[in-house]
Structure formats: structure tokens, C-alpha cells
Short mmCIF file of C-alpha atoms in Angstrom, two decimals:
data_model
loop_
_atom_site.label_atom_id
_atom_site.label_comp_id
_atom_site.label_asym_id
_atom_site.label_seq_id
_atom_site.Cartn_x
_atom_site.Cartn_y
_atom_site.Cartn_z
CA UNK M 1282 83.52 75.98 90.68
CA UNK M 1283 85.92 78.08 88.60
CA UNK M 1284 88.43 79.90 90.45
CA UNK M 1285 88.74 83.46 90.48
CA UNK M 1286 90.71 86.39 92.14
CA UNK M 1287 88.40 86.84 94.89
CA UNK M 1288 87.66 83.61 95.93
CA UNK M 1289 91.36 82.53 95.74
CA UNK M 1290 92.61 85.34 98.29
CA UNK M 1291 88.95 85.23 100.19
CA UNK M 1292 88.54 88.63 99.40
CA UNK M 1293 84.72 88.62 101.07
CA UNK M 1294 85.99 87.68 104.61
CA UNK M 1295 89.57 89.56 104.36
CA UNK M 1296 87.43 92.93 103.40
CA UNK M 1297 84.90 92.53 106.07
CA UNK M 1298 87.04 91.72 108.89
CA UNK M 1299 87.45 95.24 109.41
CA UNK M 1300 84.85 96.58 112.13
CA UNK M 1301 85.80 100.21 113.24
CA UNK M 1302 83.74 100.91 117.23
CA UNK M 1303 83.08 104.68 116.73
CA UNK M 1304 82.27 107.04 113.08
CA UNK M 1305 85.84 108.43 113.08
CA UNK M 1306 87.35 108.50 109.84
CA UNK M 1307 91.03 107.48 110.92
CA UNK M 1308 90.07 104.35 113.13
CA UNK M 1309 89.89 101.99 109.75
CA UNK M 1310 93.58 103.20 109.20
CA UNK M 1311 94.45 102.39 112.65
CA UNK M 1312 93.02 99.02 112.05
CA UNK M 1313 94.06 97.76 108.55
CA UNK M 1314 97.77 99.19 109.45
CA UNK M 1315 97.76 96.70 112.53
CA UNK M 1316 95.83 94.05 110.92
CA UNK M 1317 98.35 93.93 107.65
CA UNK M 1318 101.61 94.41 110.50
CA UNK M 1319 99.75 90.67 112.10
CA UNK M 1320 99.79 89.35 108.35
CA UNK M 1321 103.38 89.85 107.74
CA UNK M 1322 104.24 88.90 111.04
CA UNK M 1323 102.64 85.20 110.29
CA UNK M 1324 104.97 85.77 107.01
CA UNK M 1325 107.81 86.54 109.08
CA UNK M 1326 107.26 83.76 111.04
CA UNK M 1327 106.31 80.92 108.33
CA UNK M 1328 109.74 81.78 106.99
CA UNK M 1329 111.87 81.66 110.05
CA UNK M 1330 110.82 77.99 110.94
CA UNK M 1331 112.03 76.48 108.12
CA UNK M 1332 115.42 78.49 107.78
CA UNK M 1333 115.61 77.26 111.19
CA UNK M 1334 115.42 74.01 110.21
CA UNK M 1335 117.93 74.07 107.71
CA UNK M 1336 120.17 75.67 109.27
CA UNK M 1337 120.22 72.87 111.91
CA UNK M 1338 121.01 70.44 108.71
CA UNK M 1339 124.05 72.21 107.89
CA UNK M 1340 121.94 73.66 104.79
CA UNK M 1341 122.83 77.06 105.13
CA UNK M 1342 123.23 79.02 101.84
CA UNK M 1343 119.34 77.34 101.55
CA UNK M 1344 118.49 79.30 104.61
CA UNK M 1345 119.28 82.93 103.06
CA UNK M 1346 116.72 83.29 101.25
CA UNK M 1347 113.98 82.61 104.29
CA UNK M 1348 116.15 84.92 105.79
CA UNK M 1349 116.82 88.16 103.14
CA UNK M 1350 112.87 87.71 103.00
CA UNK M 1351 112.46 88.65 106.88
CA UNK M 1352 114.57 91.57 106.68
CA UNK M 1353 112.74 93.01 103.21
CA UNK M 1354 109.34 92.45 104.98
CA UNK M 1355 110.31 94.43 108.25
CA UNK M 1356 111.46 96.98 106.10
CA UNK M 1357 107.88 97.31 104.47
CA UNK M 1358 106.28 97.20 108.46
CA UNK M 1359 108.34 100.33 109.35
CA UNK M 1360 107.48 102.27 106.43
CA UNK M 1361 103.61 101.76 107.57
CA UNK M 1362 104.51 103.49 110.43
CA UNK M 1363 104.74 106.75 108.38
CA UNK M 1364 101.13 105.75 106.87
CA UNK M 1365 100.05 105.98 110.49
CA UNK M 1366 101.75 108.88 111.04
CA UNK M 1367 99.20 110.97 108.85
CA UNK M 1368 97.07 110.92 111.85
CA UNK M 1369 97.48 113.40 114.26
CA UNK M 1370 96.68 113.54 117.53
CA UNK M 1371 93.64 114.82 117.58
CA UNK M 1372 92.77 112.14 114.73
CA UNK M 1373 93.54 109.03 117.59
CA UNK M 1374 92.13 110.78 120.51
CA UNK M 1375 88.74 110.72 118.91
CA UNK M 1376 88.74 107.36 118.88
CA UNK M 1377 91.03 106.00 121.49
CA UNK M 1378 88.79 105.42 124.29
CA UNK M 1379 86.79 102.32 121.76
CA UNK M 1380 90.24 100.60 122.19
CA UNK M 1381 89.84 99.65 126.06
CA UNK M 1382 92.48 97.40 127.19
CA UNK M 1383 93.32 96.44 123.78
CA UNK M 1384 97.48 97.17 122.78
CA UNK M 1385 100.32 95.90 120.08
CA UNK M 1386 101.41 95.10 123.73
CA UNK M 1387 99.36 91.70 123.31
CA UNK M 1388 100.56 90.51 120.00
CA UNK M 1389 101.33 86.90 120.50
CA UNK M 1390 102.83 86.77 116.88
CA UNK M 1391 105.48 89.58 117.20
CA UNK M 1392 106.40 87.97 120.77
CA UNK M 1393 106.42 84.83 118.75
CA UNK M 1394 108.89 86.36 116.64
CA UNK M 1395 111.31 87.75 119.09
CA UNK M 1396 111.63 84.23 120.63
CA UNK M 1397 112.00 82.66 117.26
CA UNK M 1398 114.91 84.94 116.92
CA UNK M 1399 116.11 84.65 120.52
CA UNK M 1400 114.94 87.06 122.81
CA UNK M 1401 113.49 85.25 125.24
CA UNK M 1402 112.05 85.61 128.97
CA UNK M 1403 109.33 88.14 129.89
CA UNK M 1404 105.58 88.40 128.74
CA UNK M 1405 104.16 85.35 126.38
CA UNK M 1406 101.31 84.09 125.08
CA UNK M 1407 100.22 80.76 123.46
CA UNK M 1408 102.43 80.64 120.35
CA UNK M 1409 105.27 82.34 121.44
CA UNK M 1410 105.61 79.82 124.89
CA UNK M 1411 105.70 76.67 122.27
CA UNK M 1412 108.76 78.42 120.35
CA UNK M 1413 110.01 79.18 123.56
CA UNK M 1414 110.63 75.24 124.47
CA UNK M 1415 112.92 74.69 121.59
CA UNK M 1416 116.23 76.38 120.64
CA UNK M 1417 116.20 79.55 118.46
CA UNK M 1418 117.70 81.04 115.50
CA UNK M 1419 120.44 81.93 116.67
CA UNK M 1420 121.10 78.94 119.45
CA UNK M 1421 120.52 77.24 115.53
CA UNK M 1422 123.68 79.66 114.36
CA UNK M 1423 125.64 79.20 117.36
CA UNK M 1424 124.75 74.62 116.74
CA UNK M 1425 126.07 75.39 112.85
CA UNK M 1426 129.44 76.91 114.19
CA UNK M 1427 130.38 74.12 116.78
CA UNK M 1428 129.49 71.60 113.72
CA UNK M 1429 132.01 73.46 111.95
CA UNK M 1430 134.41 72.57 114.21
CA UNK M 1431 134.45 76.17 116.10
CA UNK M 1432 134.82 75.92 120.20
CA UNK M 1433 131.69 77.22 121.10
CA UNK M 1434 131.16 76.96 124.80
CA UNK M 1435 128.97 73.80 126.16
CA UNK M 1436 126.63 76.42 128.07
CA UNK M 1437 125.55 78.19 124.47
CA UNK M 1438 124.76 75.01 123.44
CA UNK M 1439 122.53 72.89 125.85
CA UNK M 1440 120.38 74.86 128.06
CA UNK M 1441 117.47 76.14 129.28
CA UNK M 1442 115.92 77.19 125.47
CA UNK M 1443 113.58 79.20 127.33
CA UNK M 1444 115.78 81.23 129.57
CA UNK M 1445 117.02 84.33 128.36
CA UNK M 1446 120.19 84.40 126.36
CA UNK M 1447 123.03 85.63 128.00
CA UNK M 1448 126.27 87.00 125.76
CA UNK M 1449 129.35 84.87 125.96
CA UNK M 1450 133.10 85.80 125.30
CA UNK M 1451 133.73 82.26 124.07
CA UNK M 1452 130.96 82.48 121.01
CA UNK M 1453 131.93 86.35 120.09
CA UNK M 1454 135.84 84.99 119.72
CA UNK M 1455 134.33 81.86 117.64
CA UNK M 1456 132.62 84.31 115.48
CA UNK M 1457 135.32 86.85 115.06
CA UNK M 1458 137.10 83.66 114.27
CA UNK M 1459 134.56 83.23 110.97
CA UNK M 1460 135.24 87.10 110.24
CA UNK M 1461 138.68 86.74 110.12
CA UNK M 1462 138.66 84.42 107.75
CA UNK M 1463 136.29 84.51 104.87
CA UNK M 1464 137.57 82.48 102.11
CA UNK M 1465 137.64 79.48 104.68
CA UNK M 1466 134.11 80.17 105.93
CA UNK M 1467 132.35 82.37 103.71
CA UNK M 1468 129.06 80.18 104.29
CA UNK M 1469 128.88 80.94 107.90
CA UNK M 1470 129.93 84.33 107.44
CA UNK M 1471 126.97 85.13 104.87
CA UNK M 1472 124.40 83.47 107.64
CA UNK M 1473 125.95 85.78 110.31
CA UNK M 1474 125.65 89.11 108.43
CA UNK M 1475 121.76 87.86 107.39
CA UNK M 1476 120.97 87.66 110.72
CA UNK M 1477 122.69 91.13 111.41
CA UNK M 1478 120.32 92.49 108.47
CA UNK M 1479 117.35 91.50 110.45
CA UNK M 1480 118.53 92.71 113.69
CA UNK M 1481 119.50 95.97 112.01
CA UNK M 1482 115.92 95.98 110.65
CA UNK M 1483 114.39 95.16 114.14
CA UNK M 1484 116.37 97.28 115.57
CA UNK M 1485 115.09 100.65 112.51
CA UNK M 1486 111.73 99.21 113.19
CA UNK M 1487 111.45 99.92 117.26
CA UNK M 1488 112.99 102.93 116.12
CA UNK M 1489 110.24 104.52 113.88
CA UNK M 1490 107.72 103.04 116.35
CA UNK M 1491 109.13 105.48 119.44
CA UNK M 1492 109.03 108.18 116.83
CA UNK M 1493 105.59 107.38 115.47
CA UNK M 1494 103.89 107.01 119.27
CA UNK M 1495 105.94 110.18 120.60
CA UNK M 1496 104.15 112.05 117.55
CA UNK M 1497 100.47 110.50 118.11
CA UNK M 1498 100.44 110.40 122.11
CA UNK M 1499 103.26 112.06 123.44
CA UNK M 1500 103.86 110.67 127.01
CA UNK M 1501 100.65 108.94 127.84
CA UNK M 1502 100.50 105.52 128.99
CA UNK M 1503 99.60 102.67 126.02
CA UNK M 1504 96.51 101.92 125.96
CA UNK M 1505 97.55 98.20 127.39
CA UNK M 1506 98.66 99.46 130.62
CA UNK M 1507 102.35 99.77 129.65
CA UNK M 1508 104.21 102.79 130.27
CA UNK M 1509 104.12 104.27 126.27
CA UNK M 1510 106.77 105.89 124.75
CA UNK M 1511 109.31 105.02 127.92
CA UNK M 1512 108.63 101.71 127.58
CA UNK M 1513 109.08 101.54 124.09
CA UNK M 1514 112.17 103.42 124.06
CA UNK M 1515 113.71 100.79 126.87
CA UNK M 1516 113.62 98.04 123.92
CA UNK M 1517 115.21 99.80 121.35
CA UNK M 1518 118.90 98.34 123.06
CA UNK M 1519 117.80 94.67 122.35
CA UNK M 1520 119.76 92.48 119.90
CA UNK M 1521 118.54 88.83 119.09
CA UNK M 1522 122.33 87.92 118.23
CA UNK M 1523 124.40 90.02 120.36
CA UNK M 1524 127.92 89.19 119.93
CA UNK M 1525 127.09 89.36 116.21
CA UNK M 1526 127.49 93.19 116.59
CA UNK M 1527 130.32 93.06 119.63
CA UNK M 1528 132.48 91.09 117.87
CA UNK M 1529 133.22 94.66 115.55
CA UNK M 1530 135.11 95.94 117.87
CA UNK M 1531 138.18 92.78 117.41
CA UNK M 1532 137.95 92.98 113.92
#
């Protein structure tokens, strides 16, 4: 059977897999914009497990391309926020109520992607509790500076993977150490200023979400049972590689 455009990117079941509830108009924008956001997500994440893996090789100029890729593809999933933005109000209220209990809330891929990076702890789901048993990027980053001979502390290094990370003095100075001295270690200082790219952009992303929910909905409560907006806005602190962006203040 000859190959063609359509058959190679299954065109028949991608097109019909959207199946708007009510005759609004604007629900089949709120549903390709969320099913396209799951699509790059699994892009996101196929790219992050084998940067992963070579960073833990010591391979890590090979990594930054797995990982300049994550960063350009979260930049395209905040501008679709302003595609959703074209709906007002009154645009998602007609429809809202066909969403039941259904929210972003749920996505076990973006969850998936926060451990991958390193926030861990807190609400999971089937992927995201397999990443969560192994170390994570940037347990990875902090394994690729004690193998460079840097004295990162014993308790950043073997622990609980799927605890929660917790900031430490000791891998901050180590860092500021690679900052201060870029000829030497140039190689670690390009992976540490990749993975501040895609903080930055997860950081930009949350951002425009607040901004995008405050326009549609205001204060009301997600449709997932979380508080909305308030809840939303309480993430927009978190940083997968934290001393990444305290170390600033020594240099």
C-alpha cells in the first residue's frame, strides 16, 4: 500500500478524535488547544528521557539539544494560551457545564513532566508515579557535577527520588563554583543555563495561564474541584532547579 500524507500522520483518527458535548461554536477550540498542549507534552517528555540519560553518561553537550527543544516547545504552549484567549467569558460559560469533573488538573503527562524535571511530591497519576521512582533531571545535573569532581553533598545525591527536593547550600556553592569559572567548565555551565531556559519557560508558561483563566473565569473554582485562579497563582513560585537561580545572588 503506497504511503501517503494522510495515512502516514493518521490523519482519519487524529481529525475525528475531536467530539465537542454541546452546539457551541468555541468548545472545539477549547478542545484541540488542550488536545495539541497533551501532544507536545508527550514531545516534551520523549525528549527529556533521553537527555536524562545522557547526561548520566557524562554526555552532556549531546543532551542540549533534547533540552533547547523543551524550552522552544513550551514557548509554542504559552502562546496557545492567547488562541484561547479569543474566547470570552460568555463563549466558555455556554459550554462549561458539558465538562463535569473533567480539569488540566488531571493531566498525568504535565505531572509527568514536572517530576521528570524535579518537582516532586503531591498529586500523581500512573506515568508520573513511575518517573517518580527514579532520580530526575536535575538529581541527573547535580550526579554530572559530583563526577566532575565538585563536593556535592551525599544527601543530594542518594535519596528518596520520590520525596520532594529540598534546596541545599552545599550544591548552590558547587554551582556558583561552575559560574565562576567558565573556561574550566564551560560544559556544565551550558547544561545549567539550559535547564534555567526551561524553568524560565515553565515559569512564563504558569504565568500566561493565571492571566488566561483570570480573563475566562475570573474567581470561580476549576472545574476539577481546585480552587482556580488562587490555586494557579500559588505555583507560579516553583523552580525545578532552585539553586540554579539562587546562586545569582554570589555571583
Amino acid at each position: 500500500m503506497t504511503m501517503t500524507y494522510d495515512r502516514y500522520l493518521a490523519l482519519d483518527r487524529l481529525l475525528d478524535a475531536q467530539h465537542p458535548l454541546s452546539d457551541r461554536h468555541d468548545e472545539l477550540l477549547f478542545i484541540i488547544v488542550h488536545q495539541t498542549k497533551e501532544l507536545w507534552l508527550k514531545q516534551m517528555v520523549a525528549e527529556l528521557l533521553p537527555a536524562k540519560a545522557l547526561i548520566r553518561a557524562g554526555r552532556l553537550t549531546e543532551a542540549y539539544k533534547n533540552l533547547a527543544r523543551v524550552s522552544r516547545i513550551q514557548a509554542v504552549m504559552t502562546l496557545s494560551w492567547d488562541v484561547l484567549a479569543t474566547m470570552t467569558p460568555a463563549d466558555y460559560t455556554s459550554f462549561r457545564d458539558v465538562l463535569g469533573g473533567s480539569s488540566g488538573f488531571q493531566s498525568d503527562q504535565f505531572r509527568s513532566l514536572e517530576v521528570l524535571l524535579g518537582l516532586r511530591g503531591g498529586r500523581g497519576g500512573p506515568m508520573a508515579d513511575a518517573f517518580a521512582a527514579s532520580p530526575s533531571l536535575w538529581d541527573d545535573a547535580n550526579a554530572a557535577l559530583a563526577a566532575a569532581g565538585f563536593a556535592v553533598p551525599a544527601s543530594a545525591l542518594e535519596r528518596d527520588w520520590a520525596e520532594p527536593y529540598v534546596p541545599d547550600d552545599g550544591v548552590e556553592a558547587a554551582w556558583a563554583a561552575v559560574y565562576g569559572d567558565l573556561d574550566r567548565w564551560w560544559a556544565l555551565y551550558q547544561l545549567a543555563e539550559k535547564l534555567v531556559d526551561i524553568d524560565d519557560a515553565m515559569a512564563t508558561w504558569r504565568h500566561k495561564h493565571v492571566l488566561t483563566v483570570s480573563r475566562i473565569i475570573g474567581g470561580k473554582r476549576g472545574t476539577g474541584g481546585s480552587a482556580g485562579v488562587s490555586y494557579l497563582e500559588s505555583t507560579l513560585t516553583k523552580r525545578a532547579f532552585p539553586e540554579l537561580w539562587s546562586l545569582r545572588s554570589r555571583l
